[in-house]
Amino acid sequence: SQTIHQWPATLVQPVGSPLSLECTVEGTSNPNLYWYRQAAGRGLQLLFYSVGIGQISSEVPQNLSASRPQDRQFILSSKKLLLSDSGFYLCAWSPLGGSNQPQHFGDGTRLSIL
Amino acid sequence: QKEVEQNSGPLSVPEGAIASLNCTYSDRGSQSFFWYRQYSGKSPELIMFIYSNGDKEDGRFTAQLNKASQYVSLLIRDSQPSDSATYLCAVVQGGKLIFGQGTELSVKP
């Protein structure tokens, strides 16, 4: 069966520090991968998605970036965090086959910026 | 107009009752519809998906889709306190999965 791993579970970072969140998927090949952010009391906002190695689509302009160095690895990064970057970051995967496939989420990373 | 709209709630139902959660969407061409359950502090968990008009049942859950009215709903029969969570409706629009803000459900013993 497929599993998705995200780490760390929680992170407290000072403003201006860098960020790296990692997500890996097991048990499937060529998944579509996604990064979402959920601010407190709000809905999920799609940040990035990837349909293959090195292929990244950005949904919102911001100081975050994403990379997919391997088929089942997705990384979210920032060079300098802002207070507004606080939130619950979720990685998700869906099977190859287009956007109509269900997405499955990892456990998430709760990021607090001080 | 919001792309995917849900009542934020909270919706409160007694244990054993039917909980009815509703969602409307703006893109008439949408073909895929999903319901996720999110417990407080946890990530969303897929519980139902529906692609065709009509009803789809899975245990205590029934998803209902009416494309003409651009309306999708989730019924939870025999509601249990463990069903207390936020339920997110998600619709594929323009090739992307768009989430509603979620409806908070509280099932009282």
PDB file of C-alpha atoms in Angstrom:
ATOM      1  CA  SER A   1       0.000   0.000   0.000  1.00  0.00           C
ATOM      2  CA  GLN A   2       1.007   3.588  -0.495  1.00  0.00           C
ATOM      3  CA  THR A   3       2.236   5.762   2.344  1.00  0.00           C
ATOM      4  CA  ILE A   4       3.317   9.365   2.548  1.00  0.00           C
ATOM      5  CA  HIS A   5       5.799  10.696   5.078  1.00  0.00           C
ATOM      6  CA  GLN A   6       6.313  14.290   6.071  1.00  0.00           C
ATOM      7  CA  TRP A   7       8.771  15.755   8.514  1.00  0.00           C
ATOM      8  CA  PRO A   8       9.251  17.406  10.843  1.00  0.00           C
ATOM      9  CA  ALA A   9       5.849  17.325  12.542  1.00  0.00           C
ATOM     10  CA  THR A  10       6.363  20.698  14.217  1.00  0.00           C
ATOM     11  CA  LEU A  11       8.877  23.455  13.656  1.00  0.00           C
ATOM     12  CA  VAL A  12       9.525  26.792  15.330  1.00  0.00           C
ATOM     13  CA  GLN A  13      11.704  29.147  13.335  1.00  0.00           C
ATOM     14  CA  PRO A  14      12.773  32.780  13.722  1.00  0.00           C
ATOM     15  CA  VAL A  15      11.862  35.363  11.098  1.00  0.00           C
ATOM     16  CA  GLY A  16      14.482  35.478   8.366  1.00  0.00           C
ATOM     17  CA  SER A  17      15.694  31.922   8.840  1.00  0.00           C
ATOM     18  CA  PRO A  18      15.686  29.320   6.043  1.00  0.00           C
ATOM     19  CA  LEU A  19      13.219  26.465   5.730  1.00  0.00           C
ATOM     20  CA  SER A  20      13.288  22.969   4.337  1.00  0.00           C
ATOM     21  CA  LEU A  21      10.350  20.589   4.625  1.00  0.00           C
ATOM     22  CA  GLU A  22      10.541  17.151   3.107  1.00  0.00           C
ATOM     23  CA  CYS A  23       7.912  14.742   1.869  1.00  0.00           C
ATOM     24  CA  THR A  24       8.371  11.228   0.501  1.00  0.00           C
ATOM     25  CA  VAL A  25       5.905   8.738  -0.919  1.00  0.00           C
ATOM     26  CA  GLU A  26       6.265   4.966  -0.835  1.00  0.00           C
ATOM     27  CA  GLY A  27       4.491   2.219  -2.705  1.00  0.00           C
ATOM     28  CA  THR A  28       3.794   4.021  -5.958  1.00  0.00           C
ATOM     29  CA  SER A  29       5.635   5.379  -8.967  1.00  0.00           C
ATOM     30  CA  ASN A  30       5.237   8.637 -10.877  1.00  0.00           C
ATOM     31  CA  PRO A  31       2.834  10.219  -8.389  1.00  0.00           C
ATOM     32  CA  ASN A  32       1.573  13.754  -8.692  1.00  0.00           C
ATOM     33  CA  LEU A  33       2.807  15.662  -5.644  1.00  0.00           C
ATOM     34  CA  TYR A  34       1.391  18.752  -3.969  1.00  0.00           C
ATOM     35  CA  TRP A  35       2.219  21.251  -1.235  1.00  0.00           C
ATOM     36  CA  TYR A  36      -0.642  22.999   0.543  1.00  0.00           C
ATOM     37  CA  ARG A  37      -0.774  25.498   3.369  1.00  0.00           C
ATOM     38  CA  GLN A  38      -3.630  25.803   5.821  1.00  0.00           C
ATOM     39  CA  ALA A  39      -3.688  28.966   7.909  1.00  0.00           C
ATOM     40  CA  ALA A  40      -5.475  28.808  11.263  1.00  0.00           C
ATOM     41  CA  GLY A  41      -9.239  28.535  10.746  1.00  0.00           C
ATOM     42  CA  ARG A  42      -8.940  28.720   6.976  1.00  0.00           C
ATOM     43  CA  GLY A  43      -9.122  26.434   3.983  1.00  0.00           C
ATOM     44  CA  LEU A  44      -6.331  24.708   2.120  1.00  0.00           C
ATOM     45  CA  GLN A  45      -4.297  26.808  -0.282  1.00  0.00           C
ATOM     46  CA  LEU A  46      -2.387  25.011  -3.029  1.00  0.00           C
ATOM     47  CA  LEU A  47       1.197  26.253  -3.136  1.00  0.00           C
ATOM     48  CA  PHE A  48       2.970  23.961  -5.618  1.00  0.00           C
ATOM     49  CA  TYR A  49       2.342  20.827  -7.588  1.00  0.00           C
ATOM     50  CA  SER A  50       4.561  18.513  -9.576  1.00  0.00           C
ATOM     51  CA  VAL A  51       3.797  15.918 -12.227  1.00  0.00           C
ATOM     52  CA  GLY A  52       7.371  14.656 -12.520  1.00  0.00           C
ATOM     53  CA  ILE A  53      11.020  15.035 -11.520  1.00  0.00           C
ATOM     54  CA  GLY A  54      12.122  18.638 -11.881  1.00  0.00           C
ATOM     55  CA  GLN A  55       8.640  19.767 -12.959  1.00  0.00           C
ATOM     56  CA  ILE A  56       7.201  22.319 -10.536  1.00  0.00           C
ATOM     57  CA  SER A  57       4.173  24.554 -10.960  1.00  0.00           C
ATOM     58  CA  SER A  58       3.713  27.450  -8.583  1.00  0.00           C
ATOM     59  CA  GLU A  59       0.224  28.585  -7.685  1.00  0.00           C
ATOM     60  CA  VAL A  60       0.873  31.710  -5.647  1.00  0.00           C
ATOM     61  CA  PRO A  61       3.716  34.233  -5.699  1.00  0.00           C
ATOM     62  CA  GLN A  62       5.594  34.113  -2.426  1.00  0.00           C
ATOM     63  CA  ASN A  63       8.980  33.563  -0.882  1.00  0.00           C
ATOM     64  CA  LEU A  64       8.624  29.788  -0.948  1.00  0.00           C
ATOM     65  CA  SER A  65       9.976  27.384  -3.545  1.00  0.00           C
ATOM     66  CA  ALA A  66       9.624  23.677  -4.209  1.00  0.00           C
ATOM     67  CA  SER A  67      11.804  21.021  -5.757  1.00  0.00           C
ATOM     68  CA  ARG A  68      11.389  17.415  -6.794  1.00  0.00           C
ATOM     69  CA  PRO A  69      14.851  15.874  -6.984  1.00  0.00           C
ATOM     70  CA  GLN A  70      13.561  12.288  -7.108  1.00  0.00           C
ATOM     71  CA  ASP A  71      10.347  10.667  -8.300  1.00  0.00           C
ATOM     72  CA  ARG A  72       8.869  10.262  -4.823  1.00  0.00           C
ATOM     73  CA  GLN A  73      10.494  13.174  -2.998  1.00  0.00           C
ATOM     74  CA  PHE A  74       9.096  16.675  -2.740  1.00  0.00           C
ATOM     75  CA  ILE A  75      10.794  19.504  -0.858  1.00  0.00           C
ATOM     76  CA  LEU A  76       9.437  22.882   0.210  1.00  0.00           C
ATOM     77  CA  SER A  77      12.012  25.588   0.890  1.00  0.00           C
ATOM     78  CA  SER A  78      12.463  29.193   1.775  1.00  0.00           C
ATOM     79  CA  LYS A  79      15.604  31.294   2.012  1.00  0.00           C
ATOM     80  CA  LYS A  80      14.073  33.773   4.478  1.00  0.00           C
ATOM     81  CA  LEU A  81      10.895  33.087   6.419  1.00  0.00           C
ATOM     82  CA  LEU A  82       8.280  35.758   7.058  1.00  0.00           C
ATOM     83  CA  LEU A  83       5.800  35.931   9.932  1.00  0.00           C
ATOM     84  CA  SER A  84       3.048  35.302   7.389  1.00  0.00           C
ATOM     85  CA  ASP A  85       4.585  31.910   6.555  1.00  0.00           C
ATOM     86  CA  SER A  86       3.212  30.423   9.761  1.00  0.00           C
ATOM     87  CA  GLY A  87       0.695  27.673   9.184  1.00  0.00           C
ATOM     88  CA  PHE A  88       0.046  24.000   8.705  1.00  0.00           C
ATOM     89  CA  TYR A  89       1.933  22.662   5.679  1.00  0.00           C
ATOM     90  CA  LEU A  90       0.575  19.582   4.017  1.00  0.00           C
ATOM     91  CA  CYS A  91       2.084  17.385   1.355  1.00  0.00           C
ATOM     92  CA  ALA A  92      -0.242  15.267  -0.753  1.00  0.00           C
ATOM     93  CA  TRP A  93       0.045  12.746  -3.536  1.00  0.00           C
ATOM     94  CA  SER A  94      -2.295  11.407  -6.176  1.00  0.00           C
ATOM     95  CA  PRO A  95      -1.888   8.598  -8.670  1.00  0.00           C
ATOM     96  CA  LEU A  96      -0.692   9.345 -12.154  1.00  0.00           C
ATOM     97  CA  GLY A  97      -3.747  10.007 -14.258  1.00  0.00           C
ATOM     98  CA  GLY A  98      -4.720  13.619 -14.004  1.00  0.00           C
ATOM     99  CA  SER A  99      -6.326  15.928 -11.550  1.00  0.00           C
ATOM    100  CA  ASN A 100      -9.455  13.778 -11.176  1.00  0.00           C
ATOM    101  CA  GLN A 101      -7.603  11.267  -9.014  1.00  0.00           C
ATOM    102  CA  PRO A 102      -8.092  11.514  -5.232  1.00  0.00           C
ATOM    103  CA  GLN A 103      -5.335  13.227  -3.276  1.00  0.00           C
ATOM    104  CA  HIS A 104      -3.969  11.716  -0.073  1.00  0.00           C
ATOM    105  CA  PHE A 105      -2.323  13.824   2.581  1.00  0.00           C
ATOM    106  CA  GLY A 106       0.652  13.352   4.858  1.00  0.00           C
ATOM    107  CA  ASP A 107       0.448  14.168   8.553  1.00  0.00           C
ATOM    108  CA  GLY A 108       1.578  17.749   7.995  1.00  0.00           C
ATOM    109  CA  THR A 109       4.129  20.118   9.501  1.00  0.00           C
ATOM    110  CA  ARG A 110       2.970  22.818  11.881  1.00  0.00           C
ATOM    111  CA  LEU A 111       5.261  25.797  11.337  1.00  0.00           C
ATOM    112  CA  SER A 112       5.421  28.696  13.773  1.00  0.00           C
ATOM    113  CA  ILE A 113       7.463  31.777  12.956  1.00  0.00           C
ATOM    114  CA  LEU A 114       8.657  33.903  15.857  1.00  0.00           C
TER     115      LEU A 114
ATOM    116  CA  GLN B   1     -18.390  34.203  -5.726  1.00  0.00           C
ATOM    117  CA  LYS B   2     -16.356  31.559  -3.935  1.00  0.00           C
ATOM    118  CA  GLU B   3     -15.423  28.601  -6.103  1.00  0.00           C
ATOM    119  CA  VAL B   4     -16.429  25.990  -3.531  1.00  0.00           C
ATOM    120  CA  GLU B   5     -18.748  27.069  -0.778  1.00  0.00           C
ATOM    121  CA  GLN B   6     -19.723  25.363   2.474  1.00  0.00           C
ATOM    122  CA  ASN B   7     -21.513  26.522   5.585  1.00  0.00           C
ATOM    123  CA  SER B   8     -18.833  26.908   8.228  1.00  0.00           C
ATOM    124  CA  GLY B   9     -21.116  25.679  11.011  1.00  0.00           C
ATOM    125  CA  PRO B  10     -20.785  24.503  13.597  1.00  0.00           C
ATOM    126  CA  LEU B  11     -23.442  21.935  12.792  1.00  0.00           C
ATOM    127  CA  SER B  12     -24.578  20.200  15.928  1.00  0.00           C
ATOM    128  CA  VAL B  13     -26.506  16.916  15.840  1.00  0.00           C
ATOM    129  CA  PRO B  14     -27.400  14.417  18.569  1.00  0.00           C
ATOM    130  CA  GLU B  15     -25.799  10.999  18.593  1.00  0.00           C
ATOM    131  CA  GLY B  16     -27.650   8.599  16.294  1.00  0.00           C
ATOM    132  CA  ALA B  17     -29.083  11.327  14.051  1.00  0.00           C
ATOM    133  CA  ILE B  18     -28.335  11.985  10.390  1.00  0.00           C
ATOM    134  CA  ALA B  19     -25.839  14.763   9.725  1.00  0.00           C
ATOM    135  CA  SER B  20     -26.224  16.545   6.395  1.00  0.00           C
ATOM    136  CA  LEU B  21     -23.310  18.545   5.022  1.00  0.00           C
ATOM    137  CA  ASN B  22     -23.700  20.651   1.917  1.00  0.00           C
ATOM    138  CA  CYS B  23     -21.417  22.142  -0.699  1.00  0.00           C
ATOM    139  CA  THR B  24     -21.954  24.227  -3.834  1.00  0.00           C
ATOM    140  CA  TYR B  25     -19.449  24.891  -6.571  1.00  0.00           C
ATOM    141  CA  SER B  26     -19.113  27.459  -9.317  1.00  0.00           C
ATOM    142  CA  ASP B  27     -17.655  25.576 -12.302  1.00  0.00           C
ATOM    143  CA  ARG B  28     -20.439  23.821 -14.211  1.00  0.00           C
ATOM    144  CA  GLY B  29     -17.821  21.682 -15.986  1.00  0.00           C
ATOM    145  CA  SER B  30     -16.515  20.061 -12.781  1.00  0.00           C
ATOM    146  CA  GLN B  31     -16.424  16.271 -12.947  1.00  0.00           C
ATOM    147  CA  SER B  32     -14.810  15.077  -9.716  1.00  0.00           C
ATOM    148  CA  PHE B  33     -15.931  15.680  -6.147  1.00  0.00           C
ATOM    149  CA  PHE B  34     -14.368  14.651  -2.851  1.00  0.00           C
ATOM    150  CA  TRP B  35     -15.172  14.768   0.836  1.00  0.00           C
ATOM    151  CA  TYR B  36     -12.399  14.888   3.424  1.00  0.00           C
ATOM    152  CA  ARG B  37     -12.639  14.651   7.196  1.00  0.00           C
ATOM    153  CA  GLN B  38     -10.195  16.666   9.281  1.00  0.00           C
ATOM    154  CA  TYR B  39      -9.923  16.156  13.010  1.00  0.00           C
ATOM    155  CA  SER B  40      -8.620  19.106  15.008  1.00  0.00           C
ATOM    156  CA  GLY B  41      -4.861  19.413  14.589  1.00  0.00           C
ATOM    157  CA  LYS B  42      -4.686  16.584  12.051  1.00  0.00           C
ATOM    158  CA  SER B  43      -4.405  16.364   8.287  1.00  0.00           C
ATOM    159  CA  PRO B  44      -7.411  15.796   5.981  1.00  0.00           C
ATOM    160  CA  GLU B  45      -8.460  12.212   5.357  1.00  0.00           C
ATOM    161  CA  LEU B  46     -10.327  11.202   2.206  1.00  0.00           C
ATOM    162  CA  ILE B  47     -13.661   9.596   3.063  1.00  0.00           C
ATOM    163  CA  MET B  48     -15.702   9.723  -0.153  1.00  0.00           C
ATOM    164  CA  PHE B  49     -15.436  10.610  -3.804  1.00  0.00           C
ATOM    165  CA  ILE B  50     -18.152  10.810  -6.435  1.00  0.00           C
ATOM    166  CA  TYR B  51     -18.021  11.388 -10.171  1.00  0.00           C
ATOM    167  CA  SER B  52     -21.586  10.712 -11.359  1.00  0.00           C
ATOM    168  CA  ASN B  53     -24.948  12.254 -10.595  1.00  0.00           C
ATOM    169  CA  GLY B  54     -26.891  10.495  -7.892  1.00  0.00           C
ATOM    170  CA  ASP B  55     -25.980   8.792  -4.641  1.00  0.00           C
ATOM    171  CA  LYS B  56     -22.924   6.820  -3.627  1.00  0.00           C
ATOM    172  CA  GLU B  57     -22.985   4.908  -0.360  1.00  0.00           C
ATOM    173  CA  ASP B  58     -20.091   3.628   1.752  1.00  0.00           C
ATOM    174  CA  GLY B  59     -21.058   2.332   5.167  1.00  0.00           C
ATOM    175  CA  ARG B  60     -22.668   5.153   7.145  1.00  0.00           C
ATOM    176  CA  PHE B  61     -21.645   7.732   4.557  1.00  0.00           C
ATOM    177  CA  THR B  62     -23.609   8.736   1.449  1.00  0.00           C
ATOM    178  CA  ALA B  63     -22.388  11.278  -1.055  1.00  0.00           C
ATOM    179  CA  GLN B  64     -24.988  12.927  -3.261  1.00  0.00           C
ATOM    180  CA  LEU B  65     -24.216  14.813  -6.463  1.00  0.00           C
ATOM    181  CA  ASN B  66     -26.496  17.029  -8.519  1.00  0.00           C
ATOM    182  CA  LYS B  67     -24.502  18.564 -11.361  1.00  0.00           C
ATOM    183  CA  ALA B  68     -27.469  20.523 -12.720  1.00  0.00           C
ATOM    184  CA  SER B  69     -27.755  22.354  -9.400  1.00  0.00           C
ATOM    185  CA  GLN B  70     -23.962  22.367  -8.840  1.00  0.00           C
ATOM    186  CA  TYR B  71     -24.497  20.820  -5.461  1.00  0.00           C
ATOM    187  CA  VAL B  72     -22.809  17.989  -3.608  1.00  0.00           C
ATOM    188  CA  SER B  73     -23.681  16.743  -0.156  1.00  0.00           C
ATOM    189  CA  LEU B  74     -22.508  14.237   2.428  1.00  0.00           C
ATOM    190  CA  LEU B  75     -24.917  12.398   4.705  1.00  0.00           C
ATOM    191  CA  ILE B  76     -23.670  10.644   7.812  1.00  0.00           C
ATOM    192  CA  ARG B  77     -26.172   8.185   9.240  1.00  0.00           C
ATOM    193  CA  ASP B  78     -26.187   7.097  12.874  1.00  0.00           C
ATOM    194  CA  SER B  79     -23.794   9.917  13.770  1.00  0.00           C
ATOM    195  CA  GLN B  80     -21.273   9.124  16.481  1.00  0.00           C
ATOM    196  CA  PRO B  81     -19.264  11.470  18.728  1.00  0.00           C
ATOM    197  CA  SER B  82     -16.183  10.207  16.852  1.00  0.00           C
ATOM    198  CA  ASP B  83     -17.617  11.826  13.701  1.00  0.00           C
ATOM    199  CA  SER B  84     -17.063  15.260  15.283  1.00  0.00           C
ATOM    200  CA  ALA B  85     -14.607  16.942  12.918  1.00  0.00           C
ATOM    201  CA  THR B  86     -14.410  19.475  10.110  1.00  0.00           C
ATOM    202  CA  TYR B  87     -15.599  18.147   6.755  1.00  0.00           C
ATOM    203  CA  LEU B  88     -13.980  19.579   3.657  1.00  0.00           C
ATOM    204  CA  CYS B  89     -15.633  19.511   0.266  1.00  0.00           C
ATOM    205  CA  ALA B  90     -13.209  19.539  -2.671  1.00  0.00           C
ATOM    206  CA  VAL B  91     -13.991  19.935  -6.348  1.00  0.00           C
ATOM    207  CA  VAL B  92     -11.734  19.638  -9.376  1.00  0.00           C
ATOM    208  CA  GLN B  93     -12.066  22.897 -11.270  1.00  0.00           C
ATOM    209  CA  GLY B  94      -9.796  24.004 -14.068  1.00  0.00           C
ATOM    210  CA  GLY B  95      -7.607  20.962 -13.514  1.00  0.00           C
ATOM    211  CA  LYS B  96      -7.005  21.793  -9.861  1.00  0.00           C
ATOM    212  CA  LEU B  97      -8.537  20.549  -6.627  1.00  0.00           C
ATOM    213  CA  ILE B  98     -10.320  23.440  -4.942  1.00  0.00           C
ATOM    214  CA  PHE B  99     -11.288  23.097  -1.296  1.00  0.00           C
ATOM    215  CA  GLY B 100     -14.150  24.692   0.542  1.00  0.00           C
ATOM    216  CA  GLN B 101     -13.541  26.251   3.936  1.00  0.00           C
ATOM    217  CA  GLY B 102     -15.052  23.246   5.681  1.00  0.00           C
ATOM    218  CA  THR B 103     -18.073  22.605   7.907  1.00  0.00           C
ATOM    219  CA  GLU B 104     -17.471  21.850  11.563  1.00  0.00           C
ATOM    220  CA  LEU B 105     -19.640  18.982  12.783  1.00  0.00           C
ATOM    221  CA  SER B 106     -20.291  18.339  16.448  1.00  0.00           C
ATOM    222  CA  VAL B 107     -22.076  15.149  17.485  1.00  0.00           C
ATOM    223  CA  LYS B 108     -23.435  15.371  21.009  1.00  0.00           C
ATOM    224  CA  PRO B 109     -23.769  12.189  23.121  1.00  0.00           C
TER     225      PRO B 109
END
